[in-house]
PDB file of C-alpha atoms in Angstrom:
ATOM      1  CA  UNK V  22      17.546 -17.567   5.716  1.00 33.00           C
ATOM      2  CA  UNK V  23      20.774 -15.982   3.914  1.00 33.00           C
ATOM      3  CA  UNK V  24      23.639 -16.369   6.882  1.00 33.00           C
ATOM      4  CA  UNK V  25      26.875 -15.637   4.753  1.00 29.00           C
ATOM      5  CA  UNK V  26      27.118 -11.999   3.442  1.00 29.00           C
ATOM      6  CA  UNK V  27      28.763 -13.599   0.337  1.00 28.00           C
ATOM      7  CA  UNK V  28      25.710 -15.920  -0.548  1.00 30.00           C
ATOM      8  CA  UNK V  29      24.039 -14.567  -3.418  1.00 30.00           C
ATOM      9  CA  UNK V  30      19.988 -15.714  -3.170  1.00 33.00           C
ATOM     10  CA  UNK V  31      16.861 -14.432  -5.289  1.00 39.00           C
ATOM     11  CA  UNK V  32      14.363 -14.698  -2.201  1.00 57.00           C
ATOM     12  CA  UNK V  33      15.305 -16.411   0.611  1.00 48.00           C
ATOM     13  CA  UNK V  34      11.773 -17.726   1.392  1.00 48.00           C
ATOM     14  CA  UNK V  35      11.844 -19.228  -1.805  1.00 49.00           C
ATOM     15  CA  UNK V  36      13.502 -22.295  -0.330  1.00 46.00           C
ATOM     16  CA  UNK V  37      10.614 -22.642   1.694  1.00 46.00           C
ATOM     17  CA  UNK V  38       8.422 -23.016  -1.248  1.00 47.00           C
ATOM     18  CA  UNK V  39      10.529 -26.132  -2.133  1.00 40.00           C
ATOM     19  CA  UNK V  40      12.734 -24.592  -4.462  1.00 40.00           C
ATOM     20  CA  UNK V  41      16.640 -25.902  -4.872  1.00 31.00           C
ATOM     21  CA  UNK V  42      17.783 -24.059  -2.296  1.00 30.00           C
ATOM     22  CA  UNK V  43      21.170 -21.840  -2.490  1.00 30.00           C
ATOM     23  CA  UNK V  44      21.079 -21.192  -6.387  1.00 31.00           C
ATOM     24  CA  UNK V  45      20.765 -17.850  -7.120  1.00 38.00           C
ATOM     25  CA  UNK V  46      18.282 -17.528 -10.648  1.00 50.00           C
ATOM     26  CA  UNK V  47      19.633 -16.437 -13.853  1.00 57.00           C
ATOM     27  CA  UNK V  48      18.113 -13.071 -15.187  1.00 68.00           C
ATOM     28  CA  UNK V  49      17.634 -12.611 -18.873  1.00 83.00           C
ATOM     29  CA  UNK V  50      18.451  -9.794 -21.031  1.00 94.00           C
ATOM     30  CA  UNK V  51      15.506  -7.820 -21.928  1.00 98.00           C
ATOM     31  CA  UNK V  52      16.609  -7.178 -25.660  1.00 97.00           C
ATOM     32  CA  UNK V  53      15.862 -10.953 -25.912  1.00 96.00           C
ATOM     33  CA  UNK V  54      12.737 -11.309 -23.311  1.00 97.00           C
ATOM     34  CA  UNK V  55      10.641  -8.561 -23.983  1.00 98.00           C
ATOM     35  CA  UNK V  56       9.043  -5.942 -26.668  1.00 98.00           C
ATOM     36  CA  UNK V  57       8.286  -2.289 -25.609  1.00 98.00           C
ATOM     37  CA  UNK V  58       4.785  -2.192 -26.699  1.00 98.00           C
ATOM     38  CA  UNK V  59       4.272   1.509 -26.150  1.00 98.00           C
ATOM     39  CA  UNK V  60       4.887   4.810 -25.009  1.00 98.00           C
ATOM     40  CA  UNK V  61       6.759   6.257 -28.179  1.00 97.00           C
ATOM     41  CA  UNK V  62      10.635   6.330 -26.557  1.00 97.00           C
ATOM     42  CA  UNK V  63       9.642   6.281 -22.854  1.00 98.00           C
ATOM     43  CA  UNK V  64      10.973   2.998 -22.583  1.00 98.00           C
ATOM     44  CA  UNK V  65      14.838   2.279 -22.646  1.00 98.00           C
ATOM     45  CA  UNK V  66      17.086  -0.566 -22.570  1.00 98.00           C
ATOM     46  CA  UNK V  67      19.800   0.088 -21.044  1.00 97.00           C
ATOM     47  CA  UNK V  68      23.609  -1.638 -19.540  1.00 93.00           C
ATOM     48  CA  UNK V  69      23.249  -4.068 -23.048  1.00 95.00           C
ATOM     49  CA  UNK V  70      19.738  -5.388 -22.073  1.00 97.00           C
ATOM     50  CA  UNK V  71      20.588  -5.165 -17.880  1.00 96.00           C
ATOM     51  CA  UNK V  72      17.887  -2.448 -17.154  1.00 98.00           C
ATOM     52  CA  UNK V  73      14.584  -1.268 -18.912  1.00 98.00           C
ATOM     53  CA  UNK V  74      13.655   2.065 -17.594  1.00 98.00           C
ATOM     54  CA  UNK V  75       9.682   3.203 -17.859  1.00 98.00           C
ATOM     55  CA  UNK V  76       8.491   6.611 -17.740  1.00 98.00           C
ATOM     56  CA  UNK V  77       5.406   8.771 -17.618  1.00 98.00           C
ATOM     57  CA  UNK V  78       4.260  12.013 -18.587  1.00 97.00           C
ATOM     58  CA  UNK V  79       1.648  14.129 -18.672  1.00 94.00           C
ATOM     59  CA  UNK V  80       1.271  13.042 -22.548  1.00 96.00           C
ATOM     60  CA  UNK V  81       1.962   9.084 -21.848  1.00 97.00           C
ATOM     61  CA  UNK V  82       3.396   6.773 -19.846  1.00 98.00           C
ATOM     62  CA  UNK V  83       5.104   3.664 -21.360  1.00 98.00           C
ATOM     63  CA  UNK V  84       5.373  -0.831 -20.628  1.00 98.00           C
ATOM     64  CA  UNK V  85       6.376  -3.675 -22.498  1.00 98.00           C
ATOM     65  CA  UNK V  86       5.647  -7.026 -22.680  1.00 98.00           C
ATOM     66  CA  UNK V  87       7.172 -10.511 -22.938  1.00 97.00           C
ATOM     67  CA  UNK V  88       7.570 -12.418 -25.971  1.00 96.00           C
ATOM     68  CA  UNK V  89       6.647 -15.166 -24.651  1.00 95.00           C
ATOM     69  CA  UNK V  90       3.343 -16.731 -23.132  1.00 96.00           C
ATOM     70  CA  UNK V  91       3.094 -18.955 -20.159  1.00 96.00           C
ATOM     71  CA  UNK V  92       0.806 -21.330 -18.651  1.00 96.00           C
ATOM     72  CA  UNK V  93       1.832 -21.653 -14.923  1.00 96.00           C
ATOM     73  CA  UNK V  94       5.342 -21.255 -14.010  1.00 96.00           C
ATOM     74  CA  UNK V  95       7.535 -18.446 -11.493  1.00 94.00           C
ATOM     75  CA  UNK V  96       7.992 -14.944 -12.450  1.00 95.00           C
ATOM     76  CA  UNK V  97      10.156 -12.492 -10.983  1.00 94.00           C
ATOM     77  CA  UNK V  98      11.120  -9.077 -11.780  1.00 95.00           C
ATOM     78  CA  UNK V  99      13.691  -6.741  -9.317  1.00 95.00           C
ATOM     79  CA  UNK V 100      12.107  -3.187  -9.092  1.00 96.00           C
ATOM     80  CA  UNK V 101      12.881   0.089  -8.293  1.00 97.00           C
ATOM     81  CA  UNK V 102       9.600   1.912  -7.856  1.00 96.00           C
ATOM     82  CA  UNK V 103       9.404   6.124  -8.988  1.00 95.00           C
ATOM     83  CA  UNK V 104      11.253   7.786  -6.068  1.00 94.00           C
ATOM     84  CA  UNK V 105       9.855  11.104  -4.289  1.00 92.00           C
ATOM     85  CA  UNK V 106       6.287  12.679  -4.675  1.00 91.00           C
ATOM     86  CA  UNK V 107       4.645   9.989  -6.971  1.00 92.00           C
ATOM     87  CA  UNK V 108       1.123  10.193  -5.836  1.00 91.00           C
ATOM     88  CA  UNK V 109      -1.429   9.579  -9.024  1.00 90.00           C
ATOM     89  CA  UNK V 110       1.662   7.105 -10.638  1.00 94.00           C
ATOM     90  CA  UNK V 111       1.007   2.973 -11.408  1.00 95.00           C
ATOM     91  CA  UNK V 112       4.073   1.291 -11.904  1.00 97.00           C
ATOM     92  CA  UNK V 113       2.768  -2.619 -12.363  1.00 97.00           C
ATOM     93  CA  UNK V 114       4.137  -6.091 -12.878  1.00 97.00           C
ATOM     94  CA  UNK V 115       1.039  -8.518 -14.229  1.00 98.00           C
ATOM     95  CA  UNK V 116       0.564 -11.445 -16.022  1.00 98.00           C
ATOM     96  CA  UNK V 117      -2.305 -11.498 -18.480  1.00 98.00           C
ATOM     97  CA  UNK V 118      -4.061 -13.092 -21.624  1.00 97.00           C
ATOM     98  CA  UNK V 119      -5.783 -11.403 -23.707  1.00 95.00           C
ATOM     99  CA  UNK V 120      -9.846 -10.715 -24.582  1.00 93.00           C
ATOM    100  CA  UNK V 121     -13.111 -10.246 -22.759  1.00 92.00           C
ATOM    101  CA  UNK V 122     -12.777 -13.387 -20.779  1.00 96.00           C
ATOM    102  CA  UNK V 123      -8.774 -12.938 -19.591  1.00 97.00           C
ATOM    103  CA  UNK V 124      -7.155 -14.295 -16.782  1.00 98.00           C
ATOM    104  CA  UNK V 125      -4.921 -12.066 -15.082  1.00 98.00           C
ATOM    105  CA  UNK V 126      -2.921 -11.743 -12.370  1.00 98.00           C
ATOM    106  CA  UNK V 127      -1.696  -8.166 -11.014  1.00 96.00           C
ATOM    107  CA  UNK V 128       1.233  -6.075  -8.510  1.00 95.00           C
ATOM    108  CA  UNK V 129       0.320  -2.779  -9.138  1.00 96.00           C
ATOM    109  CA  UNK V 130       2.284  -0.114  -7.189  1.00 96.00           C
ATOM    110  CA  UNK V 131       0.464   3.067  -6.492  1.00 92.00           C
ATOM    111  CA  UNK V 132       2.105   5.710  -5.921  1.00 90.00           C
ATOM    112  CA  UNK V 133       1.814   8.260  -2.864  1.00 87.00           C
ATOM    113  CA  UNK V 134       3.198  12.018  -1.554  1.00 84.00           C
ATOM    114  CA  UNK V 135       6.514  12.192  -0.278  1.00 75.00           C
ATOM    115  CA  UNK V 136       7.217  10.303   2.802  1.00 71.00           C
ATOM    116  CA  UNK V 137       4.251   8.232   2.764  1.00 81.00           C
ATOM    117  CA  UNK V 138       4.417   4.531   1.935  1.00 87.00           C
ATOM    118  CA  UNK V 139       3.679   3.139  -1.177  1.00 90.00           C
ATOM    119  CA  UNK V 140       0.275   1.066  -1.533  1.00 92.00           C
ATOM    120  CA  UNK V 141       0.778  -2.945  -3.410  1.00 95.00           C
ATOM    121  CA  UNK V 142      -2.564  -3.436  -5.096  1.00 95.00           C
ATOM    122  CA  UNK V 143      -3.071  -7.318  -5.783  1.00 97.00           C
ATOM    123  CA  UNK V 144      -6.094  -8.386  -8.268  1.00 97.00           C
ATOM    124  CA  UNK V 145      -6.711 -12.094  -9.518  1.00 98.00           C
ATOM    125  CA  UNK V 146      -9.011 -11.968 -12.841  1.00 97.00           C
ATOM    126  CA  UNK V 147     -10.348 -15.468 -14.205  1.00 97.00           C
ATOM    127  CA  UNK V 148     -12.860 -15.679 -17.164  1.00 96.00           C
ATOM    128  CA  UNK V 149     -12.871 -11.891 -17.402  1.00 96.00           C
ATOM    129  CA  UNK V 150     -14.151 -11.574 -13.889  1.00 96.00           C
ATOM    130  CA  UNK V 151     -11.899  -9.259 -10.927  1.00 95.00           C
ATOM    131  CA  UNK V 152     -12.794  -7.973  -7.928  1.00 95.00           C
ATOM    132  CA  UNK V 153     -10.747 -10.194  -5.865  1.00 97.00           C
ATOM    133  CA  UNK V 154      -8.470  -7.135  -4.197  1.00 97.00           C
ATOM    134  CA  UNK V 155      -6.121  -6.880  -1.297  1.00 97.00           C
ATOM    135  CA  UNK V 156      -3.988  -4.359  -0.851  1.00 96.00           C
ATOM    136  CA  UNK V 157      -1.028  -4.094   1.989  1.00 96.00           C
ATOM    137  CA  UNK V 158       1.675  -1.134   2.643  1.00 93.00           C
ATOM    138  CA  UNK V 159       4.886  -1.665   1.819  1.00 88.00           C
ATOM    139  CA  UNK V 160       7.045  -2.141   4.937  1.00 87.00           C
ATOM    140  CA  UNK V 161      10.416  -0.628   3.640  1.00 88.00           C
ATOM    141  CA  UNK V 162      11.722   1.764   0.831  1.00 90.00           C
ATOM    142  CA  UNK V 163      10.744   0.321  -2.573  1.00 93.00           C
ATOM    143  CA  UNK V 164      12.355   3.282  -4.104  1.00 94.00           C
ATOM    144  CA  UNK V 165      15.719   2.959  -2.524  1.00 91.00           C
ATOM    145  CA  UNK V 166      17.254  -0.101  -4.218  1.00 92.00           C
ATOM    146  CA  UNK V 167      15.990  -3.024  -6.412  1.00 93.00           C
ATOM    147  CA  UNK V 168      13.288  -5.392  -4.707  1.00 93.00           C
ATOM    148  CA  UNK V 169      12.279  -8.529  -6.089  1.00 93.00           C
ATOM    149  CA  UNK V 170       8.374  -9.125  -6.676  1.00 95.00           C
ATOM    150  CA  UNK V 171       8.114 -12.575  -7.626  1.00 94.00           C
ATOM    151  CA  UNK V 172       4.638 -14.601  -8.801  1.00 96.00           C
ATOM    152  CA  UNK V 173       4.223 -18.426  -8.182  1.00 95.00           C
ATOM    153  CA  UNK V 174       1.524 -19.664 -10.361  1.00 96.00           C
ATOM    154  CA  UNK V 175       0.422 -23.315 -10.553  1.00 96.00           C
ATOM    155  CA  UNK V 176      -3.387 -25.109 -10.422  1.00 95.00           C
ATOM    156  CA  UNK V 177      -2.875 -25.533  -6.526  1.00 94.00           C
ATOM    157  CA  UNK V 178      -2.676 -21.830  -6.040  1.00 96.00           C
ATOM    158  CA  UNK V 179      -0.994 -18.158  -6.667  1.00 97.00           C
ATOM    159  CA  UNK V 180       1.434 -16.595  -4.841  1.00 95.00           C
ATOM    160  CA  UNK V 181       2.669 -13.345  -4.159  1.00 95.00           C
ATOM    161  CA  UNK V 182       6.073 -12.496  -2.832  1.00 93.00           C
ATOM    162  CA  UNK V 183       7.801  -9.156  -1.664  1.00 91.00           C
ATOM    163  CA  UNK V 184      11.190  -9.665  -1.633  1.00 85.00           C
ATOM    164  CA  UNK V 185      13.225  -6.809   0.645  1.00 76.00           C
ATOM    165  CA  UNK V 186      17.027  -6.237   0.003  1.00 69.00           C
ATOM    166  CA  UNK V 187      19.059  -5.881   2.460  1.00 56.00           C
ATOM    167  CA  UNK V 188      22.712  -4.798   2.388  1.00 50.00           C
ATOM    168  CA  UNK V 189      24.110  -8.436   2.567  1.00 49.00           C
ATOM    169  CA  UNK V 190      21.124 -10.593   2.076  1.00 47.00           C
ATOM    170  CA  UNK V 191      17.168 -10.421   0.513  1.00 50.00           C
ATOM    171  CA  UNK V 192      14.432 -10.423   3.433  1.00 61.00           C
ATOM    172  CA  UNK V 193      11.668 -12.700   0.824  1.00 77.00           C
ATOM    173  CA  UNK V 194       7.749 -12.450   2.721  1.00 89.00           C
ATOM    174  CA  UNK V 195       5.134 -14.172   0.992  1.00 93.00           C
ATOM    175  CA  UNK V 196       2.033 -11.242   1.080  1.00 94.00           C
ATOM    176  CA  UNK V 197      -1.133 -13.169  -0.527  1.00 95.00           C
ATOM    177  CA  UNK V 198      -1.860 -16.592  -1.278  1.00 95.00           C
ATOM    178  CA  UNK V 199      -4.971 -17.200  -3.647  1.00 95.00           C
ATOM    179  CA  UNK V 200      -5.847 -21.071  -3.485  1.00 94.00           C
ATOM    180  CA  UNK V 201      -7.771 -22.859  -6.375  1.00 95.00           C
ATOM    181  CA  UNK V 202     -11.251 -22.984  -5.346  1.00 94.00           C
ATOM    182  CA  UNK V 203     -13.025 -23.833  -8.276  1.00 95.00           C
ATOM    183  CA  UNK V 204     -13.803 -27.727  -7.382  1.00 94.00           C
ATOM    184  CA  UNK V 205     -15.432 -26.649  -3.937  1.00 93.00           C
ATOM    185  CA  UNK V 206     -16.529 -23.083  -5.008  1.00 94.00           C
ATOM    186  CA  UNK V 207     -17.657 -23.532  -8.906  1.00 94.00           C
ATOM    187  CA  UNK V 208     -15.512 -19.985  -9.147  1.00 95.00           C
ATOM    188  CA  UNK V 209     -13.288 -20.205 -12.342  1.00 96.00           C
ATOM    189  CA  UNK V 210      -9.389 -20.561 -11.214  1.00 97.00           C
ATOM    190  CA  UNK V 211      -7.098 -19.291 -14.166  1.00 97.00           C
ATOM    191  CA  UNK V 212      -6.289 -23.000 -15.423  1.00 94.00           C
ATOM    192  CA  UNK V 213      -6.237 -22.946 -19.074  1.00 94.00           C
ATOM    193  CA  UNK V 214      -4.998 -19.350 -20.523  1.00 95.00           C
ATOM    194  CA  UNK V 215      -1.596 -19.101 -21.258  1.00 95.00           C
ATOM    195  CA  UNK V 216      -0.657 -15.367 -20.276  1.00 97.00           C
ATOM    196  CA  UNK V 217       2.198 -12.819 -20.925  1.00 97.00           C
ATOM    197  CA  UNK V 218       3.604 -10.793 -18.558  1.00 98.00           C
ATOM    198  CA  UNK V 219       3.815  -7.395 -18.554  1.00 98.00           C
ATOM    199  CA  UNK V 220       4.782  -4.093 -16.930  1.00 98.00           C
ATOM    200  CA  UNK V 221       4.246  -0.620 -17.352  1.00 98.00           C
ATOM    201  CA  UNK V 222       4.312   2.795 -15.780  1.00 98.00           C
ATOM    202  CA  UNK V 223       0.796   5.029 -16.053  1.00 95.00           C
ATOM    203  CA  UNK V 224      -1.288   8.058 -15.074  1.00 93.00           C
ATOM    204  CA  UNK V 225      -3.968   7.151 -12.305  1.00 88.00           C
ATOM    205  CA  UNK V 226      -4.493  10.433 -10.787  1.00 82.00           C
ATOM    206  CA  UNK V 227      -8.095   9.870 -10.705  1.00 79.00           C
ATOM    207  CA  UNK V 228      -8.179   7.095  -8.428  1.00 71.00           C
ATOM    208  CA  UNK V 229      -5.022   5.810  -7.107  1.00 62.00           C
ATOM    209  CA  UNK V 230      -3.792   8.176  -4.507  1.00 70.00           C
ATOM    210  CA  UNK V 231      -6.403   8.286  -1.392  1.00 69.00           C
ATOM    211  CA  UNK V 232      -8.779   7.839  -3.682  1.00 71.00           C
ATOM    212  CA  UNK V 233      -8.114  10.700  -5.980  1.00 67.00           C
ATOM    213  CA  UNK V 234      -7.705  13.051  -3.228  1.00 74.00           C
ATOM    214  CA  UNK V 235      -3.969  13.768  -4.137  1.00 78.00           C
ATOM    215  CA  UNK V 236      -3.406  14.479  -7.524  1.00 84.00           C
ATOM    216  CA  UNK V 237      -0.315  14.252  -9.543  1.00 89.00           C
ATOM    217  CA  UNK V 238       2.239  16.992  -9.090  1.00 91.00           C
ATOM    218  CA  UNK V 239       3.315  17.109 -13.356  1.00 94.00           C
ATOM    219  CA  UNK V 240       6.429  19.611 -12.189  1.00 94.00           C
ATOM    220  CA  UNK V 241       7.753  16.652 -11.705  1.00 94.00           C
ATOM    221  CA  UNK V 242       7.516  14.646 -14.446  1.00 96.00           C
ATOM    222  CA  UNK V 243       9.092  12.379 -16.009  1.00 97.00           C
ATOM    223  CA  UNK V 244       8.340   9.799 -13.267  1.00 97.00           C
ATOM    224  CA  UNK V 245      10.251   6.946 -13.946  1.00 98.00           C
ATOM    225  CA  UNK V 246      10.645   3.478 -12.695  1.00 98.00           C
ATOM    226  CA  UNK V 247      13.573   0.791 -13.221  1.00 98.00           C
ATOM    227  CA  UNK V 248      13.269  -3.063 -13.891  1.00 98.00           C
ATOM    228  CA  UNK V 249      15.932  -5.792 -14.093  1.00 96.00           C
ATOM    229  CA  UNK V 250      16.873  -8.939 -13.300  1.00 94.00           C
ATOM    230  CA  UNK V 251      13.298 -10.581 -15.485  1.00 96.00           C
ATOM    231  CA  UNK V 252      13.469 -14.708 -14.957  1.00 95.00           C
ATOM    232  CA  UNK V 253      10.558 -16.352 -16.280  1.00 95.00           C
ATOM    233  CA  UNK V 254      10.365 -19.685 -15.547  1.00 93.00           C
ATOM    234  CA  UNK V 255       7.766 -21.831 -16.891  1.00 94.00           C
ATOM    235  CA  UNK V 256       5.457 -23.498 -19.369  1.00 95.00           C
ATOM    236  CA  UNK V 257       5.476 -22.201 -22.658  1.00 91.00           C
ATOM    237  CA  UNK V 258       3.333 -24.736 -24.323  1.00 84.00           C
ATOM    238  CA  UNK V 259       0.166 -23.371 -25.397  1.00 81.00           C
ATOM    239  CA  UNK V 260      -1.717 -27.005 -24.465  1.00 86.00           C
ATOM    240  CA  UNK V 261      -3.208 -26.829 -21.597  1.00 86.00           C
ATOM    241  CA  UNK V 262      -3.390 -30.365 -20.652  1.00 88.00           C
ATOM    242  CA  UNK V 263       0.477 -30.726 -21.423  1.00 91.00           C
ATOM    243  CA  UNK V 264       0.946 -27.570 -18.583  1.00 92.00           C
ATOM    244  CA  UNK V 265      -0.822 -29.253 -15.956  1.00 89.00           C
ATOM    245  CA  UNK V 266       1.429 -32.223 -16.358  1.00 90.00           C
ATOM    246  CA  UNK V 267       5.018 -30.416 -15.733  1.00 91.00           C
ATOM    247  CA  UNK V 268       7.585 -31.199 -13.757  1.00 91.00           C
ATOM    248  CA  UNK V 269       8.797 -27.259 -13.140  1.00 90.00           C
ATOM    249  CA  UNK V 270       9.936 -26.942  -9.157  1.00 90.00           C
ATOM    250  CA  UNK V 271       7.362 -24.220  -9.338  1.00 90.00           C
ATOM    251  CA  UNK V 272       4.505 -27.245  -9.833  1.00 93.00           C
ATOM    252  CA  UNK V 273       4.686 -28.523  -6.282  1.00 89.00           C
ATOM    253  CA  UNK V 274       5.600 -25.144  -4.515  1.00 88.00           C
ATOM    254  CA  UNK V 275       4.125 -24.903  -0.942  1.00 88.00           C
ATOM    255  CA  UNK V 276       4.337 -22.604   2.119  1.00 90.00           C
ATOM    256  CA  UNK V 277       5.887 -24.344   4.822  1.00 88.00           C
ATOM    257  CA  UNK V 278       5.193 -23.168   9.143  1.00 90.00           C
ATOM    258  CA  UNK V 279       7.802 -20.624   8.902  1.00 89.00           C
ATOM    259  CA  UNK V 280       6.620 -19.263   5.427  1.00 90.00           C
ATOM    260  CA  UNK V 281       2.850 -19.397   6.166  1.00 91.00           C
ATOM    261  CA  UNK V 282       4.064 -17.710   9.638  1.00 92.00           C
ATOM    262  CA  UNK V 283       5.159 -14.701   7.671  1.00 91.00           C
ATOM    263  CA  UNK V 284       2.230 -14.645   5.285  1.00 93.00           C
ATOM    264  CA  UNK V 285       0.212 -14.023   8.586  1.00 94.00           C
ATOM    265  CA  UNK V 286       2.408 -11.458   9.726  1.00 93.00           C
ATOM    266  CA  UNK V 287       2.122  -9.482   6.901  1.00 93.00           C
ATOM    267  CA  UNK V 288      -1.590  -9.888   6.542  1.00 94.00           C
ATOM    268  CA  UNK V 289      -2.152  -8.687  10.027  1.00 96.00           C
ATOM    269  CA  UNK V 290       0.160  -5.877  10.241  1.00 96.00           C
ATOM    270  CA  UNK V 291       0.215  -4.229   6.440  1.00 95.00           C
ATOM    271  CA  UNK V 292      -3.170  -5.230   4.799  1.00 97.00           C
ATOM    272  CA  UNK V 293      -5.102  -2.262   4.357  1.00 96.00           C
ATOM    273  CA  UNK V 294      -7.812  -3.853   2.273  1.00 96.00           C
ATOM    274  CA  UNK V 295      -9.575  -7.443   1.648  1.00 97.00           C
ATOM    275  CA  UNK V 296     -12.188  -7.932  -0.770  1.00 97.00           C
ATOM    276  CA  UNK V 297     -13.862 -10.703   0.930  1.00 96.00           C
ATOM    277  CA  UNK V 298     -14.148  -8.907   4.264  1.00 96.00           C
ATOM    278  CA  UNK V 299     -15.816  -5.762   2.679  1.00 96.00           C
ATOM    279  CA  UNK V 300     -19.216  -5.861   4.041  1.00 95.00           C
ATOM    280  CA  UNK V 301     -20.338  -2.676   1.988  1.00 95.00           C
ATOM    281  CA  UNK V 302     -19.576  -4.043  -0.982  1.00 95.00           C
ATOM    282  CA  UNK V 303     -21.144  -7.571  -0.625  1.00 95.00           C
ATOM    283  CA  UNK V 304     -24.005  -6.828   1.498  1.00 94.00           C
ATOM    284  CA  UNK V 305     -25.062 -10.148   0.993  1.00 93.00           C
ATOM    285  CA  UNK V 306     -22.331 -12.242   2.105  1.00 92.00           C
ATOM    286  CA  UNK V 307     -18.993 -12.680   1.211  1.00 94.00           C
ATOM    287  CA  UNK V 308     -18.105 -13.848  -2.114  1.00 94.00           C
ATOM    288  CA  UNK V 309     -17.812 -17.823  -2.400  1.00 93.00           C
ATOM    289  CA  UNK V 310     -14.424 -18.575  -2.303  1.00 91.00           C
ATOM    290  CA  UNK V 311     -13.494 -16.353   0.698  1.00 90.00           C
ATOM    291  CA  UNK V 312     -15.471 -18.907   2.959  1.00 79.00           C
ATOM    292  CA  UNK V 313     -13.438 -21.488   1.834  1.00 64.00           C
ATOM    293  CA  UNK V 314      -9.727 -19.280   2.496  1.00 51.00           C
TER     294      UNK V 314
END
């Protein structure tokens, strides 16, 4: 979408979601945006609140966390993911509220050997219920450079955006769409949580890599992945009624052709995994709200 190698965009399908097109977002500063919430010194702030490195050990790995809480809104967050041999590592950007019945909504990277590509786990959560997976290799380095992962969250639906950087403009491809349901379906949407987002960097060994086939190679340690550019965009009102009712551009964002075209493209060609078509796991049938996608 980007023609000019001087035009400075966030994610150039963005505009097809409705947004003001052309105007680049402002990032925040994480001194004033966010609270590293553990991993005792693993996280840094560095470049006067520019960066916030995470890192992981064999003794602990590290995140943070906004200060504020959201209900509904845009989220993005430019990431450089742990470079090399990081097979067993999760480096994740999520929103979530808190307690037994939490909504949540997940990118978690997991990490793979050397020269293989990186796996994007996706998860929605609503009343304290998952399950709702797809997971899609990444089609380019996420290692190399800062890539935008951006969230769209309002009560029409969730979206999920990989945003590739190029050398003179950002390549944005919308990778999951998760539509409210809940009128047609009677399965809970996340509608009335407000939720913080959060990232961190941490030891998966067990399962994330084929499995738990390939384990993590602690030589190597510290494994550490880089965040900036944080814009949050949305509302921080903890009513719920006064949320539904905003005027944010991200209220009315929809996939156009071209977008939805892309969505498709990704779907067929990088998925690796959909919960609702996983006939050994719902013997059954497929979950409600997968007939309905």
């Amino acid at each position: 979408m980007a023609s000019s190698p001087r035009r400075t965009v966030v994610c150039s399908v963005l505009p097809l979601l409705l947004l003001l097109a052309g105007a680049a977002r402002a990032a925040g500063n994480f001194y004033q945006d966010v609270d590293i919430t553990w991993g005792d010194g693993r996280g840094k702030i560095l470049g006067g609140g520019d960066v916030l490195t995470l890192s992981l050990d064999r003794a602990s790995g590290s995140g943070f966390q906004s200060k504020n809480q959201y209900l509904y809104g845009r989220f993005d967050m430019q990431i450089k993911l742990v470079p090399g041999d990081s097979a067993g590592t999760v480096a994740t950007f999520y929103l979530s509220s808190q307690g037994s019945a939490h909504d949540e909504i997940d990118f978690e990277f997991l990490g793979n050997a050397s020269g293989q590509p990186y796996t994007v786990h996706t998860n929605v959560y609503s009343q304290g219920k998952g399950g709702r997976e797809q997971q899609f290799r990444m089609w380019f380095d996420p290692t190399a450079d800062f890539h935008t992962y951006s969230v769209v969250w309002n009560p029409t639906h969730i979206l999920y955006v990989a945003c590739r950087r190029h050398q003179f403009y950002v390549d944005g491809t919308p990778i999951r769409e998760h539509r409210n349901r809940e009128a047609a379906t009677g399965v809970a949407y996340p509608r009335s949580q407000a939720m913080r987002v959060y990232a961190s960097v941490w030891d998966a060994e067990e399962w994330a890599t084929q499995g738990g086939r390939v384990r993590t190679d602690w030589s190597r340690a510290p494994f550490v992945a880089s965040y900036k550019g944080f814009a949050a965009s949305g509302c921080a009102s903890q009513d719920a009624a006064a949320c539904a009712r905003s005027n944010g551009a991200w209220m009315y964002q929809e996939l156009d052709a071209t977008a939805l075209d892309r969505l498709q493209w990704v779907q067929k060609n990088y998925m690796i995994y959909n919960y609702c078509t996983d006939t050994w796991r719902f013997k059954d049938g497929a979950p409600p709200e997968c007939a309905t996608k």
